[in-house]
Structures are given as C-alpha cells and as structure tokens.
mmCIF file of C-alpha atoms and ligand atoms in Angstrom:
data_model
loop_
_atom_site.group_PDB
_atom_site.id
_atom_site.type_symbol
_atom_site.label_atom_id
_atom_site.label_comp_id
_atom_site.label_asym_id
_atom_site.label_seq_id
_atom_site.Cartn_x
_atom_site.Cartn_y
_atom_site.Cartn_z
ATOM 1 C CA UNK O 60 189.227 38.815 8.512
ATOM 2 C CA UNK O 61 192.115 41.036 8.782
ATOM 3 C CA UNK O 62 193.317 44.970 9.233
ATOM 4 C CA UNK O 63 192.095 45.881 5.355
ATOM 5 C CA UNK O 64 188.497 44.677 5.800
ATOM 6 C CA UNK O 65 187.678 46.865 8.680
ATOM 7 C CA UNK O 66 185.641 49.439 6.650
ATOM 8 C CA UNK O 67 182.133 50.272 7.899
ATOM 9 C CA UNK O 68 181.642 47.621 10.552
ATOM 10 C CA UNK O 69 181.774 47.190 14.272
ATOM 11 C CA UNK O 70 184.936 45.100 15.225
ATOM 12 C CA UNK O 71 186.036 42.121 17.433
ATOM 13 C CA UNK O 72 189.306 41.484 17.645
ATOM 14 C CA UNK O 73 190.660 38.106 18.100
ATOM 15 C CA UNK O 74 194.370 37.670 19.542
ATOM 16 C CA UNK O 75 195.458 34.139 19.085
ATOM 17 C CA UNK O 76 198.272 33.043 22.188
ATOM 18 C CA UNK O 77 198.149 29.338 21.916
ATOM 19 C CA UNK O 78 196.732 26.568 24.440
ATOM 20 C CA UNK O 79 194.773 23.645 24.519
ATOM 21 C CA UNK O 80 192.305 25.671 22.592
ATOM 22 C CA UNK O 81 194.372 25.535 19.487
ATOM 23 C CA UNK O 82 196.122 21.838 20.012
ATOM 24 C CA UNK O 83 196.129 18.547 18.127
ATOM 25 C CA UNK O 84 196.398 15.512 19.078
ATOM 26 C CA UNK O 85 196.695 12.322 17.324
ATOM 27 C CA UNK O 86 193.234 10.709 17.962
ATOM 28 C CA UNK O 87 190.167 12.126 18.096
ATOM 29 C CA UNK O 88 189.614 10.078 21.449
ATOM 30 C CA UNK O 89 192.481 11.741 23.001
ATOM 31 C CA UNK O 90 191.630 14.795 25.248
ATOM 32 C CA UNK O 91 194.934 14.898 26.886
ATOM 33 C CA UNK O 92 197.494 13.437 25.032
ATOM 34 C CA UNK O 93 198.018 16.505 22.406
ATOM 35 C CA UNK O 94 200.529 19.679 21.769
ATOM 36 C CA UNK O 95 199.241 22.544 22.542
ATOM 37 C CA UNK O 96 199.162 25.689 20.311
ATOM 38 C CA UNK O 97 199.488 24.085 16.678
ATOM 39 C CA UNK O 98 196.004 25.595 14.950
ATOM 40 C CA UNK O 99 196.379 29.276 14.127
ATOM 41 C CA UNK O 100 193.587 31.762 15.353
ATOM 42 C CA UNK O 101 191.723 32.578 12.453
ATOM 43 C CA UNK O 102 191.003 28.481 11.645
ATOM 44 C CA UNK O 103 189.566 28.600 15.071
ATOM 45 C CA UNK O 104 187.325 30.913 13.923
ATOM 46 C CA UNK O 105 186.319 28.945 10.955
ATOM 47 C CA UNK O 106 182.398 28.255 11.263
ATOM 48 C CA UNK O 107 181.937 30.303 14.297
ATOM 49 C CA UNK O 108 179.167 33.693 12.944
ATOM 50 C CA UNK O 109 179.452 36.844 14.459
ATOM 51 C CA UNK O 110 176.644 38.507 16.430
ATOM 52 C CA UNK O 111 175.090 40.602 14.228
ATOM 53 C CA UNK O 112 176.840 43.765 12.808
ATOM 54 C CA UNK O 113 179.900 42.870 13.961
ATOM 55 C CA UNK O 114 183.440 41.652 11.920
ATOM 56 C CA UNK O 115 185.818 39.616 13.049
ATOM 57 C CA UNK O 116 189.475 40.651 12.937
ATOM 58 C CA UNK O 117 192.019 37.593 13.784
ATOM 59 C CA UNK O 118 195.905 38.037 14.945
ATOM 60 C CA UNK O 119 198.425 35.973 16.001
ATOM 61 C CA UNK O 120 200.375 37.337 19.017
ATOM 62 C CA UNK O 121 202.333 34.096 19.634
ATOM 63 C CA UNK O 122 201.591 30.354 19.718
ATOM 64 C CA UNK O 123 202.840 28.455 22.937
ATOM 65 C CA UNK O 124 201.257 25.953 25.474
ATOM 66 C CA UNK O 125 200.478 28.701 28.555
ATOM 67 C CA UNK O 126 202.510 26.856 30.968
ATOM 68 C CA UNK O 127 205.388 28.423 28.955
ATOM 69 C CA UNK O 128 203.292 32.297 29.015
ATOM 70 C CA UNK O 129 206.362 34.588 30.204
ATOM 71 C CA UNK O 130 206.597 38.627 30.150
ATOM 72 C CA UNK O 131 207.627 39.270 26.332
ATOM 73 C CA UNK O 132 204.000 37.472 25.479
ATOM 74 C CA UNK O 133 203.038 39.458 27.882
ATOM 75 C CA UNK O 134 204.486 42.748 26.932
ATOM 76 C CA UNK O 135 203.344 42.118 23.247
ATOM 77 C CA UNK O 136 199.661 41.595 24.004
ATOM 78 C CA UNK O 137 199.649 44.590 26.010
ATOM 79 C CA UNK O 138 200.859 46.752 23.046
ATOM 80 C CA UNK O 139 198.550 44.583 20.600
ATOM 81 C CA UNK O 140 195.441 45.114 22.957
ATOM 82 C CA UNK O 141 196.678 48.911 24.113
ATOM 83 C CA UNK O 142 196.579 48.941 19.326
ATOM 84 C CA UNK O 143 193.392 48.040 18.878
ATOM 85 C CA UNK O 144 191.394 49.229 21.760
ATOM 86 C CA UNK O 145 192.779 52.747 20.342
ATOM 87 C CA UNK O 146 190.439 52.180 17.021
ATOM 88 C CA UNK O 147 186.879 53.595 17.197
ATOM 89 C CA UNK O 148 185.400 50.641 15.348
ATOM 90 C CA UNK O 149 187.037 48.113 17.861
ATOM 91 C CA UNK O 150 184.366 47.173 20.485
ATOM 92 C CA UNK O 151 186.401 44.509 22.254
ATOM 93 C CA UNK O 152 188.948 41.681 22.299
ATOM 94 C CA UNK O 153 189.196 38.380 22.492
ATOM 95 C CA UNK O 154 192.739 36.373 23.721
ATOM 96 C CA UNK O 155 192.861 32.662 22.812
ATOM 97 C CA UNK O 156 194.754 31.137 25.527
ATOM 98 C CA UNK O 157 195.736 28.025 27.713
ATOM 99 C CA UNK O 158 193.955 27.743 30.824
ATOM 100 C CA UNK O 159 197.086 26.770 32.741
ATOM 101 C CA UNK O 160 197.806 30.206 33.268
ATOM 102 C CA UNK O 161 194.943 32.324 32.305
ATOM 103 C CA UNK O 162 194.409 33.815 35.320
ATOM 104 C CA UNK O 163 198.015 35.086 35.596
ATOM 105 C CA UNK O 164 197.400 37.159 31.857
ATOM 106 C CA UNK O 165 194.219 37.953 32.844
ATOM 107 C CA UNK O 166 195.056 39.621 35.849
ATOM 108 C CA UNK O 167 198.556 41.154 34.711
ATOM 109 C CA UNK O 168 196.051 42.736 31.721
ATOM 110 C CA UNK O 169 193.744 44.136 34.239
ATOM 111 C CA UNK O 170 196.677 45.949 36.016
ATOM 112 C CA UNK O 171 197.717 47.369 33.122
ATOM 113 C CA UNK O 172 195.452 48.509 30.834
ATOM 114 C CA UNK O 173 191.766 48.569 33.235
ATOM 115 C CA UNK O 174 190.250 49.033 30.004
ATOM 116 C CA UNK O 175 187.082 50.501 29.416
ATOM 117 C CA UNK O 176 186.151 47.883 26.264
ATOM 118 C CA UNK O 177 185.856 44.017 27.271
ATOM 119 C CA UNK O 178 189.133 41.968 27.102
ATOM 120 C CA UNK O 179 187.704 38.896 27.408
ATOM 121 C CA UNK O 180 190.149 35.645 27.962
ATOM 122 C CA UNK O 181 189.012 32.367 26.249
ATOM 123 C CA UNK O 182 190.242 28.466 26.083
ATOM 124 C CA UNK O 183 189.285 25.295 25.950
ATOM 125 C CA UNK O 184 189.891 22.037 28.067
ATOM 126 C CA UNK O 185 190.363 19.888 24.952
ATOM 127 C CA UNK O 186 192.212 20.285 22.208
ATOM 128 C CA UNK O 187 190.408 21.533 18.352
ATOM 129 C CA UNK O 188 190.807 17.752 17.474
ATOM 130 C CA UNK O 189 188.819 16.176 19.894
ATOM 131 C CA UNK O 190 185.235 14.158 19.195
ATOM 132 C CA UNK O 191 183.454 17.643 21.229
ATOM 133 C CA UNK O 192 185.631 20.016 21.233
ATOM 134 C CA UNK O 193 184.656 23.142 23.887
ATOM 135 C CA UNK O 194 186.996 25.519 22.050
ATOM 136 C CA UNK O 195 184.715 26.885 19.442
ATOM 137 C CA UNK O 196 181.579 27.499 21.850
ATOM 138 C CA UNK O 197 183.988 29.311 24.417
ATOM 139 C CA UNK O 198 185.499 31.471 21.791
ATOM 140 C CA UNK O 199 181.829 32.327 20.386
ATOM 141 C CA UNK O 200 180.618 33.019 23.496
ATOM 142 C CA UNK O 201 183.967 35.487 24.255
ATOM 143 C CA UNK O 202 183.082 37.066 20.982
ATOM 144 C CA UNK O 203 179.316 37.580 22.375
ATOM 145 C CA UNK O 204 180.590 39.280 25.387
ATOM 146 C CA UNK O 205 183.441 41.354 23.642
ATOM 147 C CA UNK O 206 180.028 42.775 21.574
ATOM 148 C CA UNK O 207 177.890 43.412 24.313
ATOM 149 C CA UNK O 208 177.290 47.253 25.180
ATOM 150 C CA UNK O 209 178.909 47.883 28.734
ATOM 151 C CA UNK O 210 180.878 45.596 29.262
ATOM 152 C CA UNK O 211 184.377 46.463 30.338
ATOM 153 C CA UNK O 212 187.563 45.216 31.709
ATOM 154 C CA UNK O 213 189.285 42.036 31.581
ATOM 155 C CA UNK O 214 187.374 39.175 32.350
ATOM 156 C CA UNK O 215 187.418 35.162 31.346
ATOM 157 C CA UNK O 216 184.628 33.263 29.402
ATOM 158 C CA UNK O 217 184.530 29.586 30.182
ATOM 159 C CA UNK O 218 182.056 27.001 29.769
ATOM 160 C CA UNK O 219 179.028 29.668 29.903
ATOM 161 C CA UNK O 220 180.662 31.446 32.540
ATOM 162 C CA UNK O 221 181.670 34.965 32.558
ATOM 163 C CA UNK O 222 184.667 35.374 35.380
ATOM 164 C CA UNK O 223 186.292 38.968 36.332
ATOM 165 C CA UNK O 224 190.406 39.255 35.601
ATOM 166 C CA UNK O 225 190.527 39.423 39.393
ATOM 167 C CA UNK O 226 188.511 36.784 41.019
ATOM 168 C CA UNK O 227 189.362 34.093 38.272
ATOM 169 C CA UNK O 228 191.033 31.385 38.879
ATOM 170 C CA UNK O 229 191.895 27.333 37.339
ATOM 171 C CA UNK O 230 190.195 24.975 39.872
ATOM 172 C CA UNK O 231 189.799 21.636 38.140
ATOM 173 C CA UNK O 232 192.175 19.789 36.443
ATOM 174 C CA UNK O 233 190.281 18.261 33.162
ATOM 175 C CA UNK O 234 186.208 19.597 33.925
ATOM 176 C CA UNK O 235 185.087 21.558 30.949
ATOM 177 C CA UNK O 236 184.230 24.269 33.802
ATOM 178 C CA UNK O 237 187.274 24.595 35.215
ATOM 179 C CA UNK O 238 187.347 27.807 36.634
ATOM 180 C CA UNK O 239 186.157 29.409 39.231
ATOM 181 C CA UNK O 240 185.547 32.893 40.751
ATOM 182 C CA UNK O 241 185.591 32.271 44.656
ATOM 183 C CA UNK O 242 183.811 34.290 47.100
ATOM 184 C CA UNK O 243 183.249 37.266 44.319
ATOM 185 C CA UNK O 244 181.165 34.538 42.151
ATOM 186 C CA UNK O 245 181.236 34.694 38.244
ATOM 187 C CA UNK O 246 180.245 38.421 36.560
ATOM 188 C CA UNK O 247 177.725 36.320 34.356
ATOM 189 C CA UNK O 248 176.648 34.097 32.233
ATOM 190 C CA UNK O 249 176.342 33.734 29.068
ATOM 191 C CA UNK O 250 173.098 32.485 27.177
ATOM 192 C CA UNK O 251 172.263 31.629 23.560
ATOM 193 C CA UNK O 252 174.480 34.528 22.314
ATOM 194 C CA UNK O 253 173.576 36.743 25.240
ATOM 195 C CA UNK O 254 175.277 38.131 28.354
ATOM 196 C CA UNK O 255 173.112 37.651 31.930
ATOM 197 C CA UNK O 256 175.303 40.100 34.355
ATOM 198 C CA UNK O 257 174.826 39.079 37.478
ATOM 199 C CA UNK O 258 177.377 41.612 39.366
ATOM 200 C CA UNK O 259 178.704 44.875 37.762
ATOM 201 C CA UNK O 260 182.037 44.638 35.202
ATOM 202 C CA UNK O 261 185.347 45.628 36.439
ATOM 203 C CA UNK O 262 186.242 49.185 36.876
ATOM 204 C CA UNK O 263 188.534 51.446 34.230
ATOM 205 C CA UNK O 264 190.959 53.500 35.127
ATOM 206 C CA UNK O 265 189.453 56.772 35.395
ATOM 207 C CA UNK O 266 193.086 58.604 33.677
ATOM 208 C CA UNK O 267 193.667 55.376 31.242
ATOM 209 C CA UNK O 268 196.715 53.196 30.821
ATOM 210 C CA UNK O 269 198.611 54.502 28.696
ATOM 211 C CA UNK O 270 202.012 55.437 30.801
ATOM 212 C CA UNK O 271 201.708 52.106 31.952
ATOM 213 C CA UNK O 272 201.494 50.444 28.388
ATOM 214 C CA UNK O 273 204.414 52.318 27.871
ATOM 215 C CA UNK O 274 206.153 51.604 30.507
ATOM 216 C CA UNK O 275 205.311 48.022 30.139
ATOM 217 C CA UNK O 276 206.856 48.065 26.149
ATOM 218 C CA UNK O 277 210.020 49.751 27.872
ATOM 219 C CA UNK O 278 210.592 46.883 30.175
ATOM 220 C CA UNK O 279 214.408 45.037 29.024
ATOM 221 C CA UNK O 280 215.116 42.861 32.711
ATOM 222 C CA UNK O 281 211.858 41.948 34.602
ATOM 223 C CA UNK O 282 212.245 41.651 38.862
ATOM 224 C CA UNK O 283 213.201 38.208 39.921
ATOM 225 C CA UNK O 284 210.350 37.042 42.171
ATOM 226 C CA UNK O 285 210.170 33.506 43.422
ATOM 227 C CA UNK O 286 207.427 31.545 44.922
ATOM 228 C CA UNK O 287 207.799 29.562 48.482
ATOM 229 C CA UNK O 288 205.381 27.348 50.044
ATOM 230 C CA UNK O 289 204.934 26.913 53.748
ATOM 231 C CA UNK O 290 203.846 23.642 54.415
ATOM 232 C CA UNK O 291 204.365 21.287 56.972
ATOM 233 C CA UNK O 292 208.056 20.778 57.938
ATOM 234 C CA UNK O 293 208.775 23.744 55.820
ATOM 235 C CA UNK O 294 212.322 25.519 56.122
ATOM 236 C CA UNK O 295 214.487 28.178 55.228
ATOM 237 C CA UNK O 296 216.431 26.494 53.082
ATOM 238 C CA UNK O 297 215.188 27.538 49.829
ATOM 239 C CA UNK O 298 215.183 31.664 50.822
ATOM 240 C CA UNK O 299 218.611 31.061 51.733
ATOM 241 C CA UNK O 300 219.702 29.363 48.451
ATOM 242 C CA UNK O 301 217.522 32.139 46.844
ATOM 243 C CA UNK O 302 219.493 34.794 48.243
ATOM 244 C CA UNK O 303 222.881 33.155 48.004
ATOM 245 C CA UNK O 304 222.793 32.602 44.659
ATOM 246 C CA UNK O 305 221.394 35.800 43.301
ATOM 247 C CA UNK O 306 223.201 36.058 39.599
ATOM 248 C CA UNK O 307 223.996 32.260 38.919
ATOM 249 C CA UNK O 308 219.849 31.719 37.983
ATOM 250 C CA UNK O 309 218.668 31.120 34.551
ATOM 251 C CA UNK O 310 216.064 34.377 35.324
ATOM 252 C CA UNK O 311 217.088 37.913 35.452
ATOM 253 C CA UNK O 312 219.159 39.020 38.390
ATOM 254 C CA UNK O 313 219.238 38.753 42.263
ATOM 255 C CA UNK O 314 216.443 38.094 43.738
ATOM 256 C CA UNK O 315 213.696 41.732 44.317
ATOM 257 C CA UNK O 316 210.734 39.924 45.367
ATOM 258 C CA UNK O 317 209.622 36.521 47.420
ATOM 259 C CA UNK O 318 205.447 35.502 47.043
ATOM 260 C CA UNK O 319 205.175 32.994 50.453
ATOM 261 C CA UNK O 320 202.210 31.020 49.786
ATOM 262 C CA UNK O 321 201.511 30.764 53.459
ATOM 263 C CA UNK O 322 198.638 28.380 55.253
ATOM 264 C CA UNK O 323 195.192 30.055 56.272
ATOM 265 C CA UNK O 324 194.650 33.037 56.964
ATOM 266 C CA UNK O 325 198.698 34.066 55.849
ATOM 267 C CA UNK O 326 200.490 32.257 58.405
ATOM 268 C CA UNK O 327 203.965 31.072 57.699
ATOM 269 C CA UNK O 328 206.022 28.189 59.806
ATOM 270 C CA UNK O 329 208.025 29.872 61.840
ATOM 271 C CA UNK O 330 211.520 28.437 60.509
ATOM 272 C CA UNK O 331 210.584 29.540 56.854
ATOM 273 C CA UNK O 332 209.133 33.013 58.320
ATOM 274 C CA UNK O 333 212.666 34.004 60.126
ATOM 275 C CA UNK O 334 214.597 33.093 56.665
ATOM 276 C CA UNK O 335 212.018 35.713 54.692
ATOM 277 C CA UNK O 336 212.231 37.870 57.602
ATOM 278 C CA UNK O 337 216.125 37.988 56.534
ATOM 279 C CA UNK O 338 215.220 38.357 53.107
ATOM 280 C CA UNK O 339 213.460 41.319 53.993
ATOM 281 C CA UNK O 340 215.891 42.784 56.115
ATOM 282 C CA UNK O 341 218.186 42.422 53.227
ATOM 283 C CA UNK O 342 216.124 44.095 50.809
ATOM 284 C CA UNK O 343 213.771 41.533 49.513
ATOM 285 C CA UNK O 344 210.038 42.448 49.420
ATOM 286 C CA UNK O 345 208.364 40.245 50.874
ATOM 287 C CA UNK O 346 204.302 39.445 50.851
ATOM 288 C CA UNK O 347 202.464 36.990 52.438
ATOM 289 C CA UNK O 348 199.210 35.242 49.990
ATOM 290 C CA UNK O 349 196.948 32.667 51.232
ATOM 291 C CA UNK O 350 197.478 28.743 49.953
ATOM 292 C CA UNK O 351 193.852 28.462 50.719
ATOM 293 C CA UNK O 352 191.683 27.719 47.820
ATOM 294 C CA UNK O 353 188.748 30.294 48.652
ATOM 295 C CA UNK O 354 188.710 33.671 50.795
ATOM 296 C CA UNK O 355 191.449 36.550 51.798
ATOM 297 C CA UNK O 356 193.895 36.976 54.178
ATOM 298 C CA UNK O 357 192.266 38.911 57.142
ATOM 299 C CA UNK O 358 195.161 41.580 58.361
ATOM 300 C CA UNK O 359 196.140 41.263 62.050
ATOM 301 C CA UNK O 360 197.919 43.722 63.880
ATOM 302 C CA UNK O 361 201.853 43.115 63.978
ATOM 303 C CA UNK O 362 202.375 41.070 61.211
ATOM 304 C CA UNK O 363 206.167 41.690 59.859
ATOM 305 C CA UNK O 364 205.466 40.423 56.644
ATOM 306 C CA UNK O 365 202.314 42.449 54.552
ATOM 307 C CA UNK O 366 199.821 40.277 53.013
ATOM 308 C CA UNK O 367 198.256 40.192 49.376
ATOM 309 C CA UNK O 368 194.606 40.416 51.233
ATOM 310 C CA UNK O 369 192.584 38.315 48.329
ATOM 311 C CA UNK O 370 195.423 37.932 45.736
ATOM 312 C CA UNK O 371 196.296 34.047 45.182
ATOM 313 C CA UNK O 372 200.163 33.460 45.669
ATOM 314 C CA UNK O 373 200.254 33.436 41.267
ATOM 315 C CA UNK O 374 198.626 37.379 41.251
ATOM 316 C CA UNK O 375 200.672 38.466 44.320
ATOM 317 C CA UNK O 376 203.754 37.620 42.196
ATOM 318 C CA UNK O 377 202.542 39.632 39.624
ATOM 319 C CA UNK O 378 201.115 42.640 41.973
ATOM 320 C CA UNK O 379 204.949 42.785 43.325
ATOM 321 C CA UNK O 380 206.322 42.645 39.977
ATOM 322 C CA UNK O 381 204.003 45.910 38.765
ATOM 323 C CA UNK O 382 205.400 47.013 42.160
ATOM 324 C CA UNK O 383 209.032 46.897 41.804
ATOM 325 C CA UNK O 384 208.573 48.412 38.406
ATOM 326 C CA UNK O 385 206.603 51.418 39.680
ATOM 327 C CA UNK O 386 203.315 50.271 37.832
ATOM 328 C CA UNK O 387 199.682 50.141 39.941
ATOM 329 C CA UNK O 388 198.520 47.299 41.177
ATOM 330 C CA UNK O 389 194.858 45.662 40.595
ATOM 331 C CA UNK O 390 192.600 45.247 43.518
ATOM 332 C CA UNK O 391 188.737 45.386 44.595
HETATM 333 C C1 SIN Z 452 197.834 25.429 28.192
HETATM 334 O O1 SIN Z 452 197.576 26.031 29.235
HETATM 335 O O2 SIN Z 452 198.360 26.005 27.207
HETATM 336 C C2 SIN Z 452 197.574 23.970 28.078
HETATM 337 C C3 SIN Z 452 196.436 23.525 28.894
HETATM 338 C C4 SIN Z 452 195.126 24.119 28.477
HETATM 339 O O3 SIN Z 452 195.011 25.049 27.707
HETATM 340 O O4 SIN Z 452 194.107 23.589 29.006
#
C-alpha cells in the first residue's frame, strides 16, 4: 500500500488529515469523549477491499482534529493531490478528514485544483473506537466513488451520500448524516459499492490548475480575513477593534478582508453596516454572506457592500482569500 507497489494497477489514493475518523477514545461506549486524529491512514484502511482492479495507495498529509485545519494543511494537500492526480494510474483521491471543517477544504480544493479525477472528502461522526464505528463504511464508499468512471471534482461522501465541494455543508451536530447539500441537493448516492448520480459532477477547469497549485505552494503570509456576525443588537465595535489593531493579532498582518455573516437575504444592522462601510472605505474588502441555513443572497440594486450570492459566510472567507491572492474563485 504505498508509492513502490503501484505497478500494473489502477490507483486510489488515500490522504490521511486527521478527524474524528481516525480518533480514540477511552471506551468503546464513548462517541464523543475522544482525541481526534490518533489512528494513522493506512490502519483505517485495514479490512476495507478495493473495488475490483483497483490498489490502494495510503499517505499521511498531517494528523490534527479539523477544527485546528489552517492554510499550510492546506497548501500541502494541494501539492499532494496536484502529485498524484499527475500519475496516469491514479484514478482518484480520497482525504480522511474531520467533519468540523470539511466543507471549508472541500471547497478551498475545488477553487484550486477543479480537477478532472474525483477528490472525494470522507469522515466519520464517531471515532475508529467506537461499538459502530461509521468511519470505515464512509471511507469505502469514498474509495467506490474515487473508482467510478466520470466522476470529477471535489465532492464529500457521508453516510451514503455523495455531496458537491460547493453545496456541502455540516448541519447536525452528532447525526451520522450530518451534512447536507441545500437547495443544490446531494450529487448521489452511493449503493452497495456503486455510485447513483442523481445531478451531473462538478465542472474542471477547462486550462487546469496548475498556476494556481503553484501559486498556492508559493504562498509565505496568507490575507487576514475575519468573520462578523450581525445579529440582534449588533455593533461596530468589533470592525473597529479589527482595524485598530491591525499588527498586534496572533494571525498575519492588518486586516485585507471582513466575511459579515449578515441576516436573510444579506442584510446587515445598520450600526455594524456603517463600521464595515469604514472598513471598506479604508481598504478592507468587504462581502456580505447569508447567516441563513438554506438559499442565496438575492442581489438588490444599491447595495454598498457585494454579496457572496450562495457562498456560506465559512466559503466567502475563503473566496476573498483566493481573491486577495489573485487566485479564481469557485462558483455555480
Ligand atoms: C474534527 O473535525 O476533526 C473533529 C470532529 C469530527 O471529525 O467529527
């Protein structure tokens, strides 16, 4: 199951990142109370068959509970992937990883490398310890639809469900199906070791991704975007300590970039709107995504501050950050 076993045979790749998927706990009983990202990625693959005529090939990219995912796991699975989807006998991957921020990879993935194999995201809601663990059906069913001829892109496998990089998203807090693809609905499902498609896979980029995998690799300081919520009783307080305090932050440099996760259909209480309407007068870019569990922001005429039309406030942050650094965007 490694690099000098590849002779002769079709390949799956398996990328090991960490997550529930590969935690321990203590008790068998205990679906919650466990680290996260102890077992390496080729024991979860331990009793888990390939479809036939393909190999598995298992590597550890990094080991770390998702909540912790940041850009240099990031920029190494983009090289890893940008590796092995180079190599003819490579028909897809398959990333291990915690479903706390899934969709964030997933999507950040999809922006950069629209690839024309499947990427396919996999986890697991309890840890490889407990009684029934979901891990190894979710990573044998990502391995069934990193095989299957035509499909592409980035996508997530979960509990039999097949979700696109773009529409995915973490909607339940300990349900084995805990994602969710919104409006767009799920790309398939997948079936005793087969792929049901019910909508088309996500589109490659026509010219590849290569100047943006290496752009990605020559990244050193990423753009400081924040997060702010408008809410009830929201203020401007926290865009003003954001922008008064733009080197004295634990992240790299002043602030470039503020995500408002704004109420319905993008709008923004009006106290917190005039402090990120100075933000962007100073500089700051500034986009609006919708709070709102389901649906897009519909654009209205006049708005001041643009909106990230289906993107949740999580992918807006990192649509602005492939922004800033001159790197396409992913959209329907
Ligand atoms: C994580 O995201 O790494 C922990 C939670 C999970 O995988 O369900």
């Amino acid at each position: 199951m490694n690099n000098t076993t590849r002779a002769g045979a079709r390949h799956v790749v398996i990328l090991g990142t960490g997550g529930t998927i590969s935690g321990r706990a203590a008790s068998a009983d205990d679906n919650i109370g466990y680290t996260a990202g102890e077992v390496g990625v080729a024991d979860l693959l331990v009793g888990i068959e390939a479809p036939a005529g393909i190999a598995l090939v298992a590597e550890q990219v990094a080991q770390v509970d998702s909540k912790d995912m940041d850009f240099a796991v990031w920029q190494a699975l983009v090289s890893r992937c940008a590796h092995w989807l180079a190599q003819p006998d490579v028909v897809g991957i398959v990333i291990t990883h915690g479903t706390d921020t899934l969709e964030e990879t997933a999507y950040f993935l999809q922006a950069v490398l629209s690839p024309d194999k499947p990427v396919v995201l996999t986890c697991a809601m309890r840890p490889a310890t407990a009684l029934s663990p979901d891990g190894p059906q979710n990573v044998r069913d990502g391995i069934v639809v990193a095989a299957t001829p035509g499909a592409r892109g980035v996508c997530a496998v979960c509990a039999g469900t097949v979700h696109s990089a773009l529409d995915v998203k973490k909607v339940h807090t300990y349900r084995l199906d805990a994602f969710a693809s919104g409006d767009a609905g799920p790309i398939g499902y997948v079936e005793e070791g087969a792929v049901r498609p019910v909508r088309s896979w996500p589109e490659a980029r026509a010219a590849g991704s290569q100047a943006a995998v290496d752009k990605i690799a020559a990244v050193t300081a990423v753009p400081r975007i924040e997060i702010v919520v408008s809410h009830a009783g929201a203020g401007g307080a926290m865009v003003d300590a954001l922008m008064a305090s733009p080197t004295a932050h634990e992240k790299t440099g002043p602030l470039r970039g503020l995500v408002i996760a704004a109420t319905g259909n993008g709008t923004v209480h009006h106290v917190l709107e005039a402090a990120a309407l100075r933000a962007q007068a100073a500089g700051v870019a500034v986009v609006r995504a919708t709070r709102c569990v389901e649906g897009r922001i519909l654009a209205r005429p006049g708005e001041s501050l643009r909106d990230a039309g289906a993107l949740t406030p999580v992918k807006a942050r990192i649509a602005l950050m492939l922004e800033l650094l001159g790197l396409p965007r992913a959209e329907r």
